[in-house]
PDB file of C-alpha atoms in Angstrom:
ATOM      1  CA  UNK A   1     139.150 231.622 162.937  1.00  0.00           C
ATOM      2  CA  UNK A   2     142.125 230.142 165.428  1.00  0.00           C
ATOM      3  CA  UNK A   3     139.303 229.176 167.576  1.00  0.00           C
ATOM      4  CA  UNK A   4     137.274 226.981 164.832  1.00  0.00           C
ATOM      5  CA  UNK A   5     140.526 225.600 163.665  1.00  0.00           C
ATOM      6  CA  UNK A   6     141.529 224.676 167.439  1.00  0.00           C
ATOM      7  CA  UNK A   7     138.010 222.722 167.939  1.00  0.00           C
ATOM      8  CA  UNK A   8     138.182 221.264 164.266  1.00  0.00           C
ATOM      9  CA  UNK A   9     141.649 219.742 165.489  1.00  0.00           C
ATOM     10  CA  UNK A  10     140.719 218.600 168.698  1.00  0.00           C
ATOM     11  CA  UNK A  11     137.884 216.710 167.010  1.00  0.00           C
ATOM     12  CA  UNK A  12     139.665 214.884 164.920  1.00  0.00           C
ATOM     13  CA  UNK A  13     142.144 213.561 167.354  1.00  0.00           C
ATOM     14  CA  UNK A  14     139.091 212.344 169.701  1.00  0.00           C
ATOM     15  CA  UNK A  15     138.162 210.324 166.258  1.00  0.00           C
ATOM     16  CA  UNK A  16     141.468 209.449 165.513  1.00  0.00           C
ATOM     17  CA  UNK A  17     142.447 208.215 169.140  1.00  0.00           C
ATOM     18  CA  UNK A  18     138.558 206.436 169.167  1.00  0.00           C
ATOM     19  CA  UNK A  19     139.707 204.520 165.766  1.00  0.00           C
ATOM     20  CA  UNK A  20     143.285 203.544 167.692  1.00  0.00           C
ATOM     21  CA  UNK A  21     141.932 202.279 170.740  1.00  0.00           C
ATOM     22  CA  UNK A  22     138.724 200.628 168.484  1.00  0.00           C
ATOM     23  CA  UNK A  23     141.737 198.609 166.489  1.00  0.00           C
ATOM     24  CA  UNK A  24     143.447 197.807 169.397  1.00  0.00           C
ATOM     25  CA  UNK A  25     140.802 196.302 171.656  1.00  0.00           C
ATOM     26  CA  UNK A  26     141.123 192.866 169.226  1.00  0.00           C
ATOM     27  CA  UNK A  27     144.933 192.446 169.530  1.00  0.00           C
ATOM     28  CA  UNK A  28     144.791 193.142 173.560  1.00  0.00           C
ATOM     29  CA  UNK A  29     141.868 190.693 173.843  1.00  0.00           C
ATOM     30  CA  UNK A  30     144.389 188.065 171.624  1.00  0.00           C
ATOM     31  CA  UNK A  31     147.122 188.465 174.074  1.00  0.00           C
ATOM     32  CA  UNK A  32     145.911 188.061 177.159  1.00  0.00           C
ATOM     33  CA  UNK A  33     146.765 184.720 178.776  1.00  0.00           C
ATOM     34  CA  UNK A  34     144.735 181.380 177.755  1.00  0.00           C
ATOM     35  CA  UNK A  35     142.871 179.224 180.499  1.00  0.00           C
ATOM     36  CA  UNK A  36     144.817 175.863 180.476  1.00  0.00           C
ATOM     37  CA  UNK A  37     141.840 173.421 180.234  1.00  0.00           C
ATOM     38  CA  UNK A  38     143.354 169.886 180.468  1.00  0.00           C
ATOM     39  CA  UNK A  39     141.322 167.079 179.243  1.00  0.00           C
ATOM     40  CA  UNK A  40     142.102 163.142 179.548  1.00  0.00           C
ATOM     41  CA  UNK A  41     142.821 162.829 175.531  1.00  0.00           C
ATOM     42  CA  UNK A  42     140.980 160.030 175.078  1.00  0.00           C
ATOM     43  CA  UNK A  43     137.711 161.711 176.623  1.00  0.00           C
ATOM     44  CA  UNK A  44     138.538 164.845 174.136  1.00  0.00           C
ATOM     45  CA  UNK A  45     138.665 162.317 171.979  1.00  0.00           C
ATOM     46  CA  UNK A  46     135.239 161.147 172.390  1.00  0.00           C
ATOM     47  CA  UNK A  47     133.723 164.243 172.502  1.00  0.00           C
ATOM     48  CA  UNK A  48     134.778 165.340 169.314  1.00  0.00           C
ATOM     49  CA  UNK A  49     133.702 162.071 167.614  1.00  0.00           C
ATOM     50  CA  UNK A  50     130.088 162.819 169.279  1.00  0.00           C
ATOM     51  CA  UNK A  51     129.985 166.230 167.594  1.00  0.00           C
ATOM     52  CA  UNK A  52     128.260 165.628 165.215  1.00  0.00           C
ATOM     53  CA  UNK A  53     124.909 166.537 166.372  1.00  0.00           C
ATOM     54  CA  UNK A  54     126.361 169.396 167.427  1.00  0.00           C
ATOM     55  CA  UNK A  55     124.814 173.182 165.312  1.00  0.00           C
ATOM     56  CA  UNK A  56     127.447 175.623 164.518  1.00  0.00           C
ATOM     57  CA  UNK A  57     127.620 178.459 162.169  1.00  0.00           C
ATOM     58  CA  UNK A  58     131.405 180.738 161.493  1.00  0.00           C
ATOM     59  CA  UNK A  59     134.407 181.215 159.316  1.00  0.00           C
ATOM     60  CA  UNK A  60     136.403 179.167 158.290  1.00  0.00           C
ATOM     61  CA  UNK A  61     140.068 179.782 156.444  1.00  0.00           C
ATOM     62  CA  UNK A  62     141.484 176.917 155.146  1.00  0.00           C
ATOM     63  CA  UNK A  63     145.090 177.002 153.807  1.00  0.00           C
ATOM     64  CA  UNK A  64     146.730 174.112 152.188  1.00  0.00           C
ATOM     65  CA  UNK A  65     149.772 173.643 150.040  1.00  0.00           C
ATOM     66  CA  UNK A  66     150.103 170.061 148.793  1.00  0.00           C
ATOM     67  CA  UNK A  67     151.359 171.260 145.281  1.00  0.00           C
ATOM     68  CA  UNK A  68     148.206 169.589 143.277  1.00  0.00           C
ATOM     69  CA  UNK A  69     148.438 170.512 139.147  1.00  0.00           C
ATOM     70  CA  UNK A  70     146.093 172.201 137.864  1.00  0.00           C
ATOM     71  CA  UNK A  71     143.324 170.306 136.268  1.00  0.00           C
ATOM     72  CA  UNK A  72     141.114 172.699 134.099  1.00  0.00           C
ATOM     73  CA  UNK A  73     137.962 170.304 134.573  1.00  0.00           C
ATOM     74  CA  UNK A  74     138.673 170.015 138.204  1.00  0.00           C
ATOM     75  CA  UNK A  75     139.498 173.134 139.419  1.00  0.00           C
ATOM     76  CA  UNK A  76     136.906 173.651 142.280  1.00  0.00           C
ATOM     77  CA  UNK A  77     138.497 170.548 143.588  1.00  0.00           C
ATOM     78  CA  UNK A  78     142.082 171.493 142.518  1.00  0.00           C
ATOM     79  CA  UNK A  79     141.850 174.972 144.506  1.00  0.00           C
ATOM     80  CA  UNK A  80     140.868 173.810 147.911  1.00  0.00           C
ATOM     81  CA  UNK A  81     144.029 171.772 148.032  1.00  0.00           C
ATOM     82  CA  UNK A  82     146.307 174.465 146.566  1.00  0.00           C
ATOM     83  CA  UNK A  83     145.924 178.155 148.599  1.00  0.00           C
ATOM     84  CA  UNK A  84     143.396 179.666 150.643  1.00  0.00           C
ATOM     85  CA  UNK A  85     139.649 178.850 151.328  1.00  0.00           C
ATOM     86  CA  UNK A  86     137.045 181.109 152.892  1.00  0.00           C
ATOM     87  CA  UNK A  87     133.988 179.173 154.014  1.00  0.00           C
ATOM     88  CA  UNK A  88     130.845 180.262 155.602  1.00  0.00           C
ATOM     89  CA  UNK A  89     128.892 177.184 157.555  1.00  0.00           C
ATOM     90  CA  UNK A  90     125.926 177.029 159.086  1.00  0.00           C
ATOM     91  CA  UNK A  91     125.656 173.552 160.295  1.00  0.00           C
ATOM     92  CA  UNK A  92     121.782 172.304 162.250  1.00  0.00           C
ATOM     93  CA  UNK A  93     122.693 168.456 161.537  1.00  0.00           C
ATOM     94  CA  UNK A  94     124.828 165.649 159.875  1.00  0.00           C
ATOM     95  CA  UNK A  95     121.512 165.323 157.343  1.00  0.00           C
ATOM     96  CA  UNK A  96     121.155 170.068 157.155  1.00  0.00           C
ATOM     97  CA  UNK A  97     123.938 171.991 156.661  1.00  0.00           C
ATOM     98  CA  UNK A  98     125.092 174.793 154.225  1.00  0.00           C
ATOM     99  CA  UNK A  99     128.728 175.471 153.210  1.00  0.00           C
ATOM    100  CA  UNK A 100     129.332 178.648 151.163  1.00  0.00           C
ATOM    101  CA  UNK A 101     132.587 178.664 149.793  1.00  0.00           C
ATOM    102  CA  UNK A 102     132.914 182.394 148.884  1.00  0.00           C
ATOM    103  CA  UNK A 103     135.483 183.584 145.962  1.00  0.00           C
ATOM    104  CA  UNK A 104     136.549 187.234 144.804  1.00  0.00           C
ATOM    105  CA  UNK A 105     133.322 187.556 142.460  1.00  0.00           C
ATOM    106  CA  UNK A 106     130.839 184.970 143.705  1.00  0.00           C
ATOM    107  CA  UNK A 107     130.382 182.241 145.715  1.00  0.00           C
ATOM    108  CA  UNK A 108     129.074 178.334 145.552  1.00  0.00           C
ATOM    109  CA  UNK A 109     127.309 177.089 147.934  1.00  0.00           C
ATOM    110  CA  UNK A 110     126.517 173.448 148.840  1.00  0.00           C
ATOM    111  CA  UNK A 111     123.303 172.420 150.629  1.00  0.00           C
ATOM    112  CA  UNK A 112     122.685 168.927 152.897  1.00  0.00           C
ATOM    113  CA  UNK A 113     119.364 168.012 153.190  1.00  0.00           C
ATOM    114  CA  UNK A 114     117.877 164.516 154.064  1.00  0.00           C
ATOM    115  CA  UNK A 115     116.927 164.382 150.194  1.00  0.00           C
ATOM    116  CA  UNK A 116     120.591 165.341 149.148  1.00  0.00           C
ATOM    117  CA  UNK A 117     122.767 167.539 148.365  1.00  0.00           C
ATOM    118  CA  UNK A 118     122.370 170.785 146.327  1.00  0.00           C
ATOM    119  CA  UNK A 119     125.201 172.860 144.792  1.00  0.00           C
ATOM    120  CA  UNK A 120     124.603 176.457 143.617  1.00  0.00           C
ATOM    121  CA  UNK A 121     127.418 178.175 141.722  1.00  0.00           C
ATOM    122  CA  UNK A 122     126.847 181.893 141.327  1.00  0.00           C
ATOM    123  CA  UNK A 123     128.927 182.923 138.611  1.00  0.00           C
ATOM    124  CA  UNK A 124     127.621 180.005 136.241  1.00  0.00           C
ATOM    125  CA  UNK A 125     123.847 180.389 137.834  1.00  0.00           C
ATOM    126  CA  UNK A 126     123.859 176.660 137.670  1.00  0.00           C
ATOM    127  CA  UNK A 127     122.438 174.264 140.156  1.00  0.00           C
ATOM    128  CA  UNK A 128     123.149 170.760 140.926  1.00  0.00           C
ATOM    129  CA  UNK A 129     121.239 168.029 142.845  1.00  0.00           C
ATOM    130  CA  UNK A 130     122.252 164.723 144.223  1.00  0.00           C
ATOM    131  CA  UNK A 131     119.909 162.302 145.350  1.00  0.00           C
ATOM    132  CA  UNK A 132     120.663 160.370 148.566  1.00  0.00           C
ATOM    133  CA  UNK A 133     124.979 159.700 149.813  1.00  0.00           C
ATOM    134  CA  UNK A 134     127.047 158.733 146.645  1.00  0.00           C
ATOM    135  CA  UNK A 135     129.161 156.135 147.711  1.00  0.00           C
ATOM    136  CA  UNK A 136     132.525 157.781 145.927  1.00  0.00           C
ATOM    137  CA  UNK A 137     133.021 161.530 145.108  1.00  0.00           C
ATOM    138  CA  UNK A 138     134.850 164.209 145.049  1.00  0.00           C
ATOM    139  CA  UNK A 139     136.003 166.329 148.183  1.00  0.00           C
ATOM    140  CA  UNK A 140     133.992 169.866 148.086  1.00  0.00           C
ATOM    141  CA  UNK A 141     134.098 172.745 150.749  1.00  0.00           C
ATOM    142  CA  UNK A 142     132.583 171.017 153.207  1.00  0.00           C
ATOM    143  CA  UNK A 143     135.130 168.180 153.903  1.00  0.00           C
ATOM    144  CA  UNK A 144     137.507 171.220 154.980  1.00  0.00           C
ATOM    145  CA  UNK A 145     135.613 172.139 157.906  1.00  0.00           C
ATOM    146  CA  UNK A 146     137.471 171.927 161.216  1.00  0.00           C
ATOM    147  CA  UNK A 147     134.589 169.260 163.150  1.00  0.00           C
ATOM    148  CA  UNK A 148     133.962 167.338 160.053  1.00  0.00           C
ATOM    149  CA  UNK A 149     137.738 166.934 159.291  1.00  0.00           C
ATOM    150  CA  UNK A 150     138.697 166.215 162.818  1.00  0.00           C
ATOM    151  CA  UNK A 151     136.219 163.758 163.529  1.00  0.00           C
ATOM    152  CA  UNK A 152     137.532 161.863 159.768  1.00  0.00           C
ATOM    153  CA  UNK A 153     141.110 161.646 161.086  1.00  0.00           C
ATOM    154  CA  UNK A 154     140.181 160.503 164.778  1.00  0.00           C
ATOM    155  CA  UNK A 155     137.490 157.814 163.126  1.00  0.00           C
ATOM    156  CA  UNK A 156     139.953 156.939 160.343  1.00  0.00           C
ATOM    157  CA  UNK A 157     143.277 156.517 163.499  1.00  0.00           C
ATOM    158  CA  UNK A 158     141.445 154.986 166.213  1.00  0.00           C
ATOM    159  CA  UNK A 159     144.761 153.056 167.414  1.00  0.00           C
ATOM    160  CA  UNK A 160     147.042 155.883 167.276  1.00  0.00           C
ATOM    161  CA  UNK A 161     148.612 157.054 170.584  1.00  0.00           C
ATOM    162  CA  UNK A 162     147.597 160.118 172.039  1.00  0.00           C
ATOM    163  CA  UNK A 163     148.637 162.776 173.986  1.00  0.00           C
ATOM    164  CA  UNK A 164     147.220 166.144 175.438  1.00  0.00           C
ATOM    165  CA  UNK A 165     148.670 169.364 174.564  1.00  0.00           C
ATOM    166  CA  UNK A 166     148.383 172.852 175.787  1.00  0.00           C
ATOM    167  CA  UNK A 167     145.140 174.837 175.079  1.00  0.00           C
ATOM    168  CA  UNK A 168     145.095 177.682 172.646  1.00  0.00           C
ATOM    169  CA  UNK A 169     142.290 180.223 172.002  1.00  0.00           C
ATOM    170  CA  UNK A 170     140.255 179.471 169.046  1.00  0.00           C
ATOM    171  CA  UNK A 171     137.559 181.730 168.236  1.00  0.00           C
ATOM    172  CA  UNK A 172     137.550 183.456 171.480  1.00  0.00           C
ATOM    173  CA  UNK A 173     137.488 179.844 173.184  1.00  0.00           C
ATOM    174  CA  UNK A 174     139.987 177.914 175.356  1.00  0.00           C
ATOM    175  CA  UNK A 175     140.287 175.272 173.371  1.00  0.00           C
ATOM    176  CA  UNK A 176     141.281 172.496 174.802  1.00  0.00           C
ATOM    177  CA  UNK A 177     143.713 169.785 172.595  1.00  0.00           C
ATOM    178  CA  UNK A 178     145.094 166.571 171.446  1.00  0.00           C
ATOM    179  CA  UNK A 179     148.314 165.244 169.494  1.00  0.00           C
ATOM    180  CA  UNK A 180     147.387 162.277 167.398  1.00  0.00           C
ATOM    181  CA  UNK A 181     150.372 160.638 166.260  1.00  0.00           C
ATOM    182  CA  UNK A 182     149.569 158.289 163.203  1.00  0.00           C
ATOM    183  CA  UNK A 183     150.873 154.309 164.434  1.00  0.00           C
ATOM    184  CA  UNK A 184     151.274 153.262 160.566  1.00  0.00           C
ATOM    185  CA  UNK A 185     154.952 153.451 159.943  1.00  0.00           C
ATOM    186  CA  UNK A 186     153.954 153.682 156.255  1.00  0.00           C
ATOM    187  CA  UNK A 187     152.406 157.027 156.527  1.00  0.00           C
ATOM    188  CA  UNK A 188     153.910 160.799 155.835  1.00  0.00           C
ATOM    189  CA  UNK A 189     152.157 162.481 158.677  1.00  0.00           C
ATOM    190  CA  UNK A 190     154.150 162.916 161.707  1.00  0.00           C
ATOM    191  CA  UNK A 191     151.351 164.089 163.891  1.00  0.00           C
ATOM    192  CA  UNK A 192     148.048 165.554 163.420  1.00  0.00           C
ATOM    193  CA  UNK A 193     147.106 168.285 166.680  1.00  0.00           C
ATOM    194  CA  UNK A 194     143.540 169.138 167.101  1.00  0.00           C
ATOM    195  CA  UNK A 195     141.884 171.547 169.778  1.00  0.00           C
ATOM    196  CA  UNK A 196     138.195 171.721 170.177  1.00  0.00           C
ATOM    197  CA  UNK A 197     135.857 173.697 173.193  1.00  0.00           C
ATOM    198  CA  UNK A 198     135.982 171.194 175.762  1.00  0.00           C
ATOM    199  CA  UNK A 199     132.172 171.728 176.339  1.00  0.00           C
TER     200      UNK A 199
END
């Protein structure tokens, strides 16, 4: 019986210390040092603004807290400005892309095609379609995606000094990066740092 119990114990630890090292293996993988990769910032620059062509697919969690009051009849909008957004992308094109933007009980997802756009919301099984761009609208999931949102801000502050930073990993990635630092004196932004695979 001591015997049994002896190998039943010994089991369990070679599972136990499997699980530790398992768990481990991510945080020892974060900490080792990151590959400075220094680009000239204006290049970076330009090679983010050319990304869109670009196919991706990931995660994305967005986190923003600009204090926006609740608006019952906007509160899709309303929540991507106030808390925590998981996204799912899976990007072929600026004209075909998909953007799930997944919740605790469902999910909506919003589909680009070169006919339009298509939302599906899961909990209200309702769908949407938009023909061709509208030239106003409201933001949606999609506008909070790292490449679409950088390119926006570079586009939108094309005379704003800027500087390179260190890199950072990203996804597994050296990323390299950029300080943009906004050249209206009118605005509230201080600076605006973006990092991107230099490839």
């Amino acid at each position: 019986m001591g015997t049994t119990a002896g190998a039943a114990r010994r089991r369990w630890l070679l599972v136990g210390s499997a699980v530790l090292v398992l768990c481990l293996v991510p945080a020892a993988l974060a900490a080792r040092p990151v590959a400075q990769t220094r680009l000239d910032p204006v290049e970076l620059r330009k090679l983010m603004l050319a990304s869109a062509a670009l196919p991706y697919q990931g995660y994305v969690d967005s986190q923003a807290r600009l204090g926006v009051p609740d608006l019952p009849e906007l509160s899709t909008v309303v929540s991507l400005f106030s808390g925590t957004t998981n996204l799912r992308v899976w990007y072929g094109s600026a004209k075909t892309w998909r953007v799930a933007v997944l919740g605790p009980t469902g999910e909506r997802d919003i589909y680009q095609t070169p006919a339009g756009t298509h939302v599906w919301d899961f909990e209200r099984n309702a769908v949407n379609e938009t023909a061709g761009d509208l030239p106003i609208r409201l933001p949606t999931g999609a506008d909070l995606l790292p490449p679409t949102m950088a390119r926006r801000l570079l586009g939108a502050a094309r005379d704003a000094p800027m500087v390179g930073i260190a890199s950072r990993r990203i996804a597994g990635i050296s990323a390299a990066g950029l300080r943009m630092t906004p050249a209206d004196p009118d605005t509230t932004v201080g600076s605006v740092s973006i990092w991107a695979d230099p490839r």
